[in-house]
mmCIF file of C-alpha atoms in Angstrom:
data_model
loop_
_atom_site.group_PDB
_atom_site.id
_atom_site.type_symbol
_atom_site.label_atom_id
_atom_site.label_comp_id
_atom_site.label_asym_id
_atom_site.label_seq_id
_atom_site.Cartn_x
_atom_site.Cartn_y
_atom_site.Cartn_z
ATOM 1 C CA UNK A 1153 66.753 29.659 67.591
ATOM 2 C CA UNK A 1154 70.322 30.169 66.461
ATOM 3 C CA UNK A 1155 72.791 31.356 69.081
ATOM 4 C CA UNK A 1156 76.018 33.276 68.581
ATOM 5 C CA UNK A 1157 78.893 30.995 69.629
ATOM 6 C CA UNK A 1158 81.459 32.277 72.107
ATOM 7 C CA UNK A 1159 84.859 33.216 70.784
ATOM 8 C CA UNK A 1160 83.607 34.554 67.452
ATOM 9 C CA UNK A 1161 84.187 38.279 67.828
ATOM 10 C CA UNK A 1162 83.160 40.115 64.650
ATOM 11 C CA UNK A 1163 85.493 42.481 62.863
ATOM 12 C CA UNK A 1164 84.207 46.039 62.785
ATOM 13 C CA UNK A 1165 84.114 47.195 59.188
ATOM 14 C CA UNK A 1166 84.555 50.742 57.982
ATOM 15 C CA UNK A 1167 81.973 52.728 56.087
ATOM 16 C CA UNK A 1168 84.282 55.709 55.628
ATOM 17 C CA UNK A 1169 84.577 56.467 51.899
ATOM 18 C CA UNK A 1170 87.987 56.921 50.350
ATOM 19 C CA UNK A 1171 89.213 60.493 49.781
ATOM 20 C CA UNK A 1172 89.124 59.866 46.060
ATOM 21 C CA UNK A 1173 85.524 59.491 44.960
ATOM 22 C CA UNK A 1174 84.868 56.579 42.660
ATOM 23 C CA UNK A 1175 81.486 57.898 41.561
ATOM 24 C CA UNK A 1176 79.871 61.136 40.454
ATOM 25 C CA UNK A 1177 76.355 62.368 39.860
ATOM 26 C CA UNK A 1178 75.556 62.380 36.139
ATOM 27 C CA UNK A 1179 71.882 63.268 36.139
ATOM 28 C CA UNK A 1180 68.901 64.061 38.345
ATOM 29 C CA UNK A 1181 65.248 63.360 37.662
ATOM 30 C CA UNK A 1182 62.098 64.461 39.456
ATOM 31 C CA UNK A 1183 59.058 62.153 39.533
ATOM 32 C CA UNK A 1184 56.179 64.292 40.667
ATOM 33 C CA UNK A 1185 55.778 65.029 44.370
ATOM 34 C CA UNK A 1186 55.240 61.524 45.778
ATOM 35 C CA UNK A 1187 58.143 59.576 47.326
ATOM 36 C CA UNK A 1188 60.044 56.926 45.376
ATOM 37 C CA UNK A 1189 60.335 53.736 47.395
ATOM 38 C CA UNK A 1190 62.377 51.495 45.092
ATOM 39 C CA UNK A 1191 64.894 51.696 42.267
ATOM 40 C CA UNK A 1192 66.082 48.494 40.574
ATOM 41 C CA UNK A 1193 68.337 47.784 37.603
ATOM 42 C CA UNK A 1194 67.600 44.843 35.317
ATOM 43 C CA UNK A 1195 70.279 42.344 36.343
ATOM 44 C CA UNK A 1196 68.059 39.474 35.122
ATOM 45 C CA UNK A 1197 68.502 40.014 31.366
ATOM 46 C CA UNK A 1198 71.882 41.004 29.908
ATOM 47 C CA UNK A 1199 70.114 42.719 26.991
ATOM 48 C CA UNK A 1200 68.772 45.347 29.363
ATOM 49 C CA UNK A 1201 71.524 45.915 31.922
ATOM 50 C CA UNK A 1202 71.264 49.658 31.257
ATOM 51 C CA UNK A 1203 67.551 49.787 32.082
ATOM 52 C CA UNK A 1204 66.143 50.477 35.530
ATOM 53 C CA UNK A 1205 62.698 50.893 37.032
ATOM 54 C CA UNK A 1206 61.342 53.007 39.866
ATOM 55 C CA UNK A 1207 58.293 52.516 42.075
ATOM 56 C CA UNK A 1208 56.480 55.177 44.045
ATOM 57 C CA UNK A 1209 52.928 56.366 44.479
ATOM 58 C CA UNK A 1210 50.685 54.562 42.005
ATOM 59 C CA UNK A 1211 53.382 54.666 39.301
ATOM 60 C CA UNK A 1212 56.083 52.352 37.949
ATOM 61 C CA UNK A 1213 58.483 53.976 35.470
ATOM 62 C CA UNK A 1214 61.164 52.464 33.226
ATOM 63 C CA UNK A 1215 64.315 54.376 32.305
ATOM 64 C CA UNK A 1216 67.385 53.696 30.179
ATOM 65 C CA UNK A 1217 70.911 54.938 30.843
ATOM 66 C CA UNK A 1218 72.491 56.377 27.696
ATOM 67 C CA UNK A 1219 75.969 57.677 26.954
ATOM 68 C CA UNK A 1220 77.085 60.942 28.484
ATOM 69 C CA UNK A 1221 74.937 60.533 31.584
ATOM 70 C CA UNK A 1222 71.697 60.932 29.646
ATOM 71 C CA UNK A 1223 68.673 59.116 31.092
ATOM 72 C CA UNK A 1224 65.742 58.392 28.805
ATOM 73 C CA UNK A 1225 62.209 57.672 30.011
ATOM 74 C CA UNK A 1226 60.994 54.571 28.175
ATOM 75 C CA UNK A 1227 57.540 53.951 29.653
ATOM 76 C CA UNK A 1228 55.402 54.576 32.687
ATOM 77 C CA UNK A 1229 52.587 52.537 34.199
ATOM 78 C CA UNK A 1230 50.014 54.348 36.362
ATOM 79 C CA UNK A 1231 47.689 52.196 38.455
ATOM 80 C CA UNK A 1232 43.989 52.907 38.110
ATOM 81 C CA UNK A 1233 43.706 53.231 41.902
ATOM 82 C CA UNK A 1234 44.996 56.685 42.831
ATOM 83 C CA UNK A 1235 45.450 55.576 46.451
ATOM 84 C CA UNK A 1236 47.804 52.728 45.535
ATOM 85 C CA UNK A 1237 51.387 53.210 46.675
ATOM 86 C CA UNK A 1238 53.969 50.836 45.217
ATOM 87 C CA UNK A 1239 56.662 49.977 47.764
ATOM 88 C CA UNK A 1240 58.648 47.510 45.671
ATOM 89 C CA UNK A 1241 59.404 46.474 42.095
ATOM 90 C CA UNK A 1242 61.483 43.663 40.587
ATOM 91 C CA UNK A 1243 62.500 42.642 37.083
ATOM 92 C CA UNK A 1244 61.504 39.158 35.913
ATOM 93 C CA UNK A 1245 61.062 37.162 32.686
ATOM 94 C CA UNK A 1246 58.320 35.105 31.150
ATOM 95 C CA UNK A 1247 59.355 31.618 30.027
ATOM 96 C CA UNK A 1248 59.822 32.937 26.472
ATOM 97 C CA UNK A 1249 62.241 35.642 27.661
ATOM 98 C CA UNK A 1250 59.783 38.545 27.607
ATOM 99 C CA UNK A 1251 60.898 41.117 30.203
ATOM 100 C CA UNK A 1252 58.402 41.706 32.995
ATOM 101 C CA UNK A 1253 58.158 44.112 35.884
ATOM 102 C CA UNK A 1254 56.519 42.858 39.081
ATOM 103 C CA UNK A 1255 55.316 45.516 41.525
ATOM 104 C CA UNK A 1256 53.375 45.571 44.771
ATOM 105 C CA UNK A 1257 52.586 47.848 47.658
ATOM 106 C CA UNK A 1258 49.892 49.281 49.860
ATOM 107 C CA UNK A 1259 46.892 47.448 48.375
ATOM 108 C CA UNK A 1260 48.497 43.987 48.607
ATOM 109 C CA UNK A 1261 47.959 43.333 44.881
ATOM 110 C CA UNK A 1262 50.905 42.203 42.722
ATOM 111 C CA UNK A 1263 50.932 43.701 39.231
ATOM 112 C CA UNK A 1264 52.889 41.912 36.497
ATOM 113 C CA UNK A 1265 53.668 44.352 33.686
ATOM 114 C CA UNK A 1266 54.705 43.178 30.221
ATOM 115 C CA UNK A 1267 57.239 45.846 29.226
ATOM 116 C CA UNK A 1268 57.172 44.659 25.613
ATOM 117 C CA UNK A 1269 53.464 45.255 25.066
ATOM 118 C CA UNK A 1270 53.290 47.927 27.799
ATOM 119 C CA UNK A 1271 50.251 46.222 29.303
ATOM 120 C CA UNK A 1272 49.320 44.448 32.518
ATOM 121 C CA UNK A 1273 50.006 40.738 32.042
ATOM 122 C CA UNK A 1274 48.482 39.471 35.287
ATOM 123 C CA UNK A 1275 47.386 40.664 38.722
ATOM 124 C CA UNK A 1276 47.867 38.453 41.778
ATOM 125 C CA UNK A 1277 45.530 38.684 44.755
ATOM 126 C CA UNK A 1278 46.375 36.621 47.811
ATOM 127 C CA UNK A 1279 48.161 38.641 50.438
ATOM 128 C CA UNK A 1280 45.969 39.992 53.198
ATOM 129 C CA UNK A 1281 47.869 43.249 53.589
ATOM 130 C CA UNK A 1282 50.495 45.463 51.962
ATOM 131 C CA UNK A 1283 53.528 44.036 50.155
ATOM 132 C CA UNK A 1284 56.921 45.237 51.359
ATOM 133 C CA UNK A 1285 59.292 43.511 48.940
ATOM 134 C CA UNK A 1286 59.323 41.385 45.796
ATOM 135 C CA UNK A 1287 62.396 39.498 44.613
ATOM 136 C CA UNK A 1288 63.048 37.373 41.502
ATOM 137 C CA UNK A 1289 64.678 33.930 41.416
ATOM 138 C CA UNK A 1290 67.863 34.539 39.365
ATOM 139 C CA UNK A 1291 68.054 30.905 38.200
ATOM 140 C CA UNK A 1292 64.357 30.758 37.235
ATOM 141 C CA UNK A 1293 63.321 34.385 36.607
ATOM 142 C CA UNK A 1294 59.656 33.520 36.100
ATOM 143 C CA UNK A 1295 59.473 32.777 39.844
ATOM 144 C CA UNK A 1296 59.092 35.649 42.294
ATOM 145 C CA UNK A 1297 58.717 35.779 46.060
ATOM 146 C CA UNK A 1298 56.813 38.450 47.993
ATOM 147 C CA UNK A 1299 57.055 39.588 51.624
ATOM 148 C CA UNK A 1300 53.996 41.081 53.269
ATOM 149 C CA UNK A 1301 52.644 42.889 56.274
ATOM 150 C CA UNK A 1302 50.289 39.913 56.695
ATOM 151 C CA UNK A 1303 53.270 38.005 58.249
ATOM 152 C CA UNK A 1304 53.683 35.710 55.250
ATOM 153 C CA UNK A 1305 56.010 35.147 52.303
ATOM 154 C CA UNK A 1306 54.563 33.780 49.053
ATOM 155 C CA UNK A 1307 56.149 32.127 46.013
ATOM 156 C CA UNK A 1308 54.509 32.913 42.659
ATOM 157 C CA UNK A 1309 54.810 31.640 39.092
ATOM 158 C CA UNK A 1310 54.281 34.774 37.009
ATOM 159 C CA UNK A 1311 53.803 32.777 33.797
ATOM 160 C CA UNK A 1312 50.784 30.828 35.042
ATOM 161 C CA UNK A 1313 49.651 33.176 37.818
ATOM 162 C CA UNK A 1314 49.883 30.472 40.472
ATOM 163 C CA UNK A 1315 50.662 30.983 44.145
ATOM 164 C CA UNK A 1316 52.817 27.904 44.702
ATOM 165 C CA UNK A 1317 53.931 28.127 48.332
ATOM 166 C CA UNK A 1318 53.038 30.179 51.395
ATOM 167 C CA UNK A 1319 55.760 30.493 54.036
ATOM 168 C CA UNK A 1320 53.773 31.098 57.221
ATOM 169 C CA UNK A 1321 52.260 29.296 60.164
ATOM 170 C CA UNK A 1322 53.615 27.693 63.292
ATOM 171 C CA UNK A 1323 57.257 28.602 62.663
ATOM 172 C CA UNK A 1324 56.658 31.684 60.551
ATOM 173 C CA UNK A 1325 57.157 35.354 61.257
ATOM 174 C CA UNK A 1326 55.235 36.867 64.149
ATOM 175 C CA UNK A 1327 55.064 40.357 62.724
ATOM 176 C CA UNK A 1328 55.331 42.219 59.435
ATOM 177 C CA UNK A 1329 57.790 40.649 56.931
ATOM 178 C CA UNK A 1330 59.923 43.468 55.541
ATOM 179 C CA UNK A 1331 62.418 41.762 53.228
ATOM 180 C CA UNK A 1332 63.065 38.496 51.398
ATOM 181 C CA UNK A 1333 65.784 37.190 49.100
ATOM 182 C CA UNK A 1334 66.615 34.120 47.001
ATOM 183 C CA UNK A 1335 69.921 32.327 47.495
ATOM 184 C CA UNK A 1336 72.076 33.058 44.395
ATOM 185 C CA UNK A 1337 73.009 29.415 43.719
ATOM 186 C CA UNK A 1338 70.862 27.178 45.942
ATOM 187 C CA UNK A 1339 67.578 27.232 44.049
ATOM 188 C CA UNK A 1340 65.647 25.807 47.006
ATOM 189 C CA UNK A 1341 66.585 28.391 49.621
ATOM 190 C CA UNK A 1342 65.256 31.832 50.587
ATOM 191 C CA UNK A 1343 65.816 34.155 53.555
ATOM 192 C CA UNK A 1344 63.258 36.527 55.070
ATOM 193 C CA UNK A 1345 63.305 39.053 57.887
ATOM 194 C CA UNK A 1346 60.965 41.456 59.582
ATOM 195 C CA UNK A 1347 59.560 43.262 62.565
ATOM 196 C CA UNK A 1348 59.866 40.215 64.826
ATOM 197 C CA UNK A 1349 63.652 40.937 64.851
ATOM 198 C CA UNK A 1350 64.532 37.619 63.222
ATOM 199 C CA UNK A 1351 65.974 36.315 59.971
ATOM 200 C CA UNK A 1352 64.441 33.027 58.850
ATOM 201 C CA UNK A 1353 65.881 30.663 56.244
ATOM 202 C CA UNK A 1354 63.390 28.500 54.362
ATOM 203 C CA UNK A 1355 63.869 25.484 52.104
ATOM 204 C CA UNK A 1356 61.646 24.570 49.154
ATOM 205 C CA UNK A 1357 63.389 21.271 48.431
ATOM 206 C CA UNK A 1358 60.626 19.147 49.933
ATOM 207 C CA UNK A 1359 58.007 21.035 47.890
ATOM 208 C CA UNK A 1360 59.876 21.376 44.600
ATOM 209 C CA UNK A 1361 57.510 19.044 42.758
ATOM 210 C CA UNK A 1362 54.808 21.690 43.255
ATOM 211 C CA UNK A 1363 57.098 24.333 41.760
ATOM 212 C CA UNK A 1364 57.606 22.157 38.677
ATOM 213 C CA UNK A 1365 53.878 21.398 38.492
ATOM 214 C CA UNK A 1366 53.097 25.135 38.422
ATOM 215 C CA UNK A 1367 54.728 25.473 34.980
ATOM 216 C CA UNK A 1368 52.481 22.851 33.366
ATOM 217 C CA UNK A 1369 49.257 23.633 35.231
ATOM 218 C CA UNK A 1370 46.396 24.227 32.765
ATOM 219 C CA UNK A 1371 43.443 24.589 35.125
ATOM 220 C CA UNK A 1372 42.478 27.784 36.949
ATOM 221 C CA UNK A 1373 45.249 29.129 39.204
ATOM 222 C CA UNK A 1374 42.792 29.134 42.123
ATOM 223 C CA UNK A 1375 42.519 25.336 41.845
ATOM 224 C CA UNK A 1376 46.260 24.759 42.227
ATOM 225 C CA UNK A 1377 47.132 22.839 45.440
ATOM 226 C CA UNK A 1378 49.073 25.670 47.102
ATOM 227 C CA UNK A 1379 51.150 24.354 49.993
ATOM 228 C CA UNK A 1380 52.019 25.929 53.338
ATOM 229 C CA UNK A 1381 55.634 25.807 54.482
ATOM 230 C CA UNK A 1382 55.238 26.297 58.224
ATOM 231 C CA UNK A 1383 58.731 25.670 59.538
ATOM 232 C CA UNK A 1384 61.959 27.391 58.470
ATOM 233 C CA UNK A 1385 65.162 25.390 58.482
ATOM 234 C CA UNK A 1386 66.948 28.099 60.453
ATOM 235 C CA UNK A 1387 66.012 31.048 62.675
ATOM 236 C CA UNK A 1388 68.615 33.665 63.580
ATOM 237 C CA UNK A 1389 68.364 36.449 66.149
ATOM 238 C CA UNK A 1390 71.310 38.483 64.945
ATOM 239 C CA UNK A 1391 69.651 41.832 65.648
ATOM 240 C CA UNK A 1392 67.699 43.172 68.614
ATOM 241 C CA UNK A 1393 65.340 45.382 66.625
ATOM 242 C CA UNK A 1394 63.421 45.402 63.334
ATOM 243 C CA UNK A 1395 65.361 43.736 60.490
ATOM 244 C CA UNK A 1396 64.279 45.604 57.372
ATOM 245 C CA UNK A 1397 66.594 44.189 54.692
ATOM 246 C CA UNK A 1398 68.534 40.967 54.099
ATOM 247 C CA UNK A 1399 70.579 39.762 51.139
ATOM 248 C CA UNK A 1400 72.467 36.567 50.431
ATOM 249 C CA UNK A 1401 76.179 37.118 49.723
ATOM 250 C CA UNK A 1402 77.091 33.644 48.548
ATOM 251 C CA UNK A 1403 76.351 31.453 51.573
ATOM 252 C CA UNK A 1404 76.683 34.452 53.882
ATOM 253 C CA UNK A 1405 73.878 36.849 54.762
ATOM 254 C CA UNK A 1406 74.133 40.610 55.005
ATOM 255 C CA UNK A 1407 71.294 42.030 57.094
ATOM 256 C CA UNK A 1408 70.341 45.512 58.271
ATOM 257 C CA UNK A 1409 68.466 46.632 61.326
ATOM 258 C CA UNK A 1410 67.291 49.940 62.726
ATOM 259 C CA UNK A 1411 69.879 49.481 65.488
ATOM 260 C CA UNK A 1412 72.289 51.400 63.242
ATOM 261 C CA UNK A 1413 74.316 48.581 61.764
ATOM 262 C CA UNK A 1414 74.682 46.082 58.967
ATOM 263 C CA UNK A 1415 75.913 42.628 59.909
ATOM 264 C CA UNK A 1416 77.633 40.086 57.686
ATOM 265 C CA UNK A 1417 77.151 36.616 59.112
ATOM 266 C CA UNK A 1418 77.201 32.930 58.254
ATOM 267 C CA UNK A 1419 74.388 30.571 59.226
ATOM 268 C CA UNK A 1420 75.731 27.212 60.362
ATOM 269 C CA UNK A 1421 72.862 24.776 60.169
ATOM 270 C CA UNK A 1422 72.651 21.237 61.442
ATOM 271 C CA UNK A 1423 71.506 19.130 58.505
ATOM 272 C CA UNK A 1424 70.086 16.435 60.773
ATOM 273 C CA UNK A 1425 68.275 18.919 63.036
ATOM 274 C CA UNK A 1426 66.305 21.487 61.004
ATOM 275 C CA UNK A 1427 65.862 24.769 62.824
ATOM 276 C CA UNK A 1428 68.950 24.311 64.953
ATOM 277 C CA UNK A 1429 72.419 25.732 64.467
ATOM 278 C CA UNK A 1430 74.684 28.636 65.266
ATOM 279 C CA UNK A 1431 75.561 32.006 63.780
ATOM 280 C CA UNK A 1432 79.108 33.105 63.004
ATOM 281 C CA UNK A 1433 79.166 36.903 62.818
ATOM 282 C CA UNK A 1434 81.945 37.853 60.411
ATOM 283 C CA UNK A 1435 81.765 41.624 60.250
ATOM 284 C CA UNK A 1436 79.718 44.545 61.535
ATOM 285 C CA UNK A 1437 79.320 47.808 59.673
ATOM 286 C CA UNK A 1438 78.109 50.647 61.917
ATOM 287 C CA UNK A 1439 75.704 53.011 60.158
ATOM 288 C CA UNK A 1440 75.109 55.984 62.487
ATOM 289 C CA UNK A 1441 71.717 57.707 62.497
ATOM 290 C CA UNK A 1442 70.067 54.886 60.559
ATOM 291 C CA UNK A 1443 67.060 54.332 62.805
ATOM 292 C CA UNK A 1444 64.492 54.913 60.055
ATOM 293 C CA UNK A 1445 62.965 51.524 59.382
ATOM 294 C CA UNK A 1446 62.192 50.302 55.845
ATOM 295 C CA UNK A 1447 65.340 51.786 54.296
ATOM 296 C CA UNK A 1448 66.807 49.032 52.104
ATOM 297 C CA UNK A 1449 70.403 48.596 51.049
ATOM 298 C CA UNK A 1450 71.548 47.358 47.660
ATOM 299 C CA UNK A 1451 74.530 45.388 46.348
ATOM 300 C CA UNK A 1452 76.292 45.742 43.030
ATOM 301 C CA UNK A 1453 76.144 43.033 40.382
ATOM 302 C CA UNK A 1454 79.317 41.307 41.637
ATOM 303 C CA UNK A 1455 78.405 41.622 45.340
ATOM 304 C CA UNK A 1456 81.582 43.541 46.126
ATOM 305 C CA UNK A 1457 79.970 46.786 47.205
ATOM 306 C CA UNK A 1458 76.752 47.926 48.798
ATOM 307 C CA UNK A 1459 75.002 51.239 49.293
ATOM 308 C CA UNK A 1460 72.718 52.199 52.149
ATOM 309 C CA UNK A 1461 70.885 55.401 52.961
ATOM 310 C CA UNK A 1462 70.571 57.024 56.336
ATOM 311 C CA UNK A 1463 68.883 60.012 57.984
ATOM 312 C CA UNK A 1464 68.090 61.642 61.284
ATOM 313 C CA UNK A 1465 64.331 61.268 61.135
ATOM 314 C CA UNK A 1466 62.704 59.159 63.829
ATOM 315 C CA UNK A 1467 59.653 58.066 61.861
ATOM 316 C CA UNK A 1468 59.682 55.799 58.876
ATOM 317 C CA UNK A 1469 56.904 54.068 57.018
ATOM 318 C CA UNK A 1470 54.267 55.809 59.153
ATOM 319 C CA UNK A 1471 55.299 58.992 57.313
ATOM 320 C CA UNK A 1472 56.118 57.923 53.746
ATOM 321 C CA UNK A 1473 57.203 61.413 52.709
ATOM 322 C CA UNK A 1474 60.253 61.035 54.947
ATOM 323 C CA UNK A 1475 61.122 57.461 54.149
ATOM 324 C CA UNK A 1476 63.465 58.322 51.308
ATOM 325 C CA UNK A 1477 64.530 61.743 52.550
ATOM 326 C CA UNK A 1478 68.094 60.481 52.833
ATOM 327 C CA UNK A 1479 70.997 62.641 53.880
ATOM 328 C CA UNK A 1480 73.716 60.707 52.127
ATOM 329 C CA UNK A 1481 74.830 57.341 50.818
ATOM 330 C CA UNK A 1482 77.558 55.272 52.371
ATOM 331 C CA UNK A 1483 79.618 52.885 50.334
ATOM 332 C CA UNK A 1484 81.545 49.922 51.592
ATOM 333 C CA UNK A 1485 83.238 47.000 49.911
ATOM 334 C CA UNK A 1486 84.541 43.643 50.978
ATOM 335 C CA UNK A 1487 86.198 40.954 48.900
ATOM 336 C CA UNK A 1488 84.266 37.736 49.398
ATOM 337 C CA UNK A 1489 84.876 34.241 48.117
ATOM 338 C CA UNK A 1490 81.478 33.239 46.759
ATOM 339 C CA UNK A 1491 82.336 29.772 45.540
#
């Protein structure tokens, strides 16, 4: 368990926006009466940087930003199960460059949508409970990772439909996993966090041969030798309450908890002693009245700014209608050396 070293007092960052607004509302859209849980731009494929997708209820919708603030609806996928509620969606690519959308939610089923043919490409069944977040490997965008209420994180190959690795077990999360993220440059590393108040860093380096094997596997996906990764290489207790979102910022991690703050910190691992190390907290950003759990934050393409919602409600995912009833958005920026 990582400990915060003495003498490393964090700088308190400011979330107060400048008097001169650097943004303005250009359009508003209404998607029925069910809450929208996720909005994600396509940062995976430069051909579609102006396209974004939303997830909410049993629907995933694709939009395109046009000149003059116009937003066009391109396509919409409606799940056959009316009780499905998608909590998360992520852009990905097949190995031939075909753009995919990968969505999951209440039912624990991952839907891979081919946006070119506007059809379901594959459906993944494996998680034992709802899926809280899906993220795409930026260096290999046909790999996605999913975080679930079943206390596990799973790595999938969307081209072959194979579940390659399951991050769970003796050293895994002890409660619902709420968020997961790939390291932007270290292809082997991911970070996950959840309702056990911890952030865990995992390495796939030892199991990378299985990742490579998943691309050439020709037998049934169910016959693939899926491996369990039971021990993270680092465990950090930076927060004292649920950690509902974490993102890599270079080698730093920005994480959010329902204790009304975002924390920018650096994990300092001992290469010879996996699981051991210290945490250097670099900066804290207070976010008042942000005790609704499951509210994510998002970073811009260059990781220089982030946006986070907040509200005064005391219930979160137990009342989905309030989860995205946000009062305002707070913007903050910090120049970081990501080399």
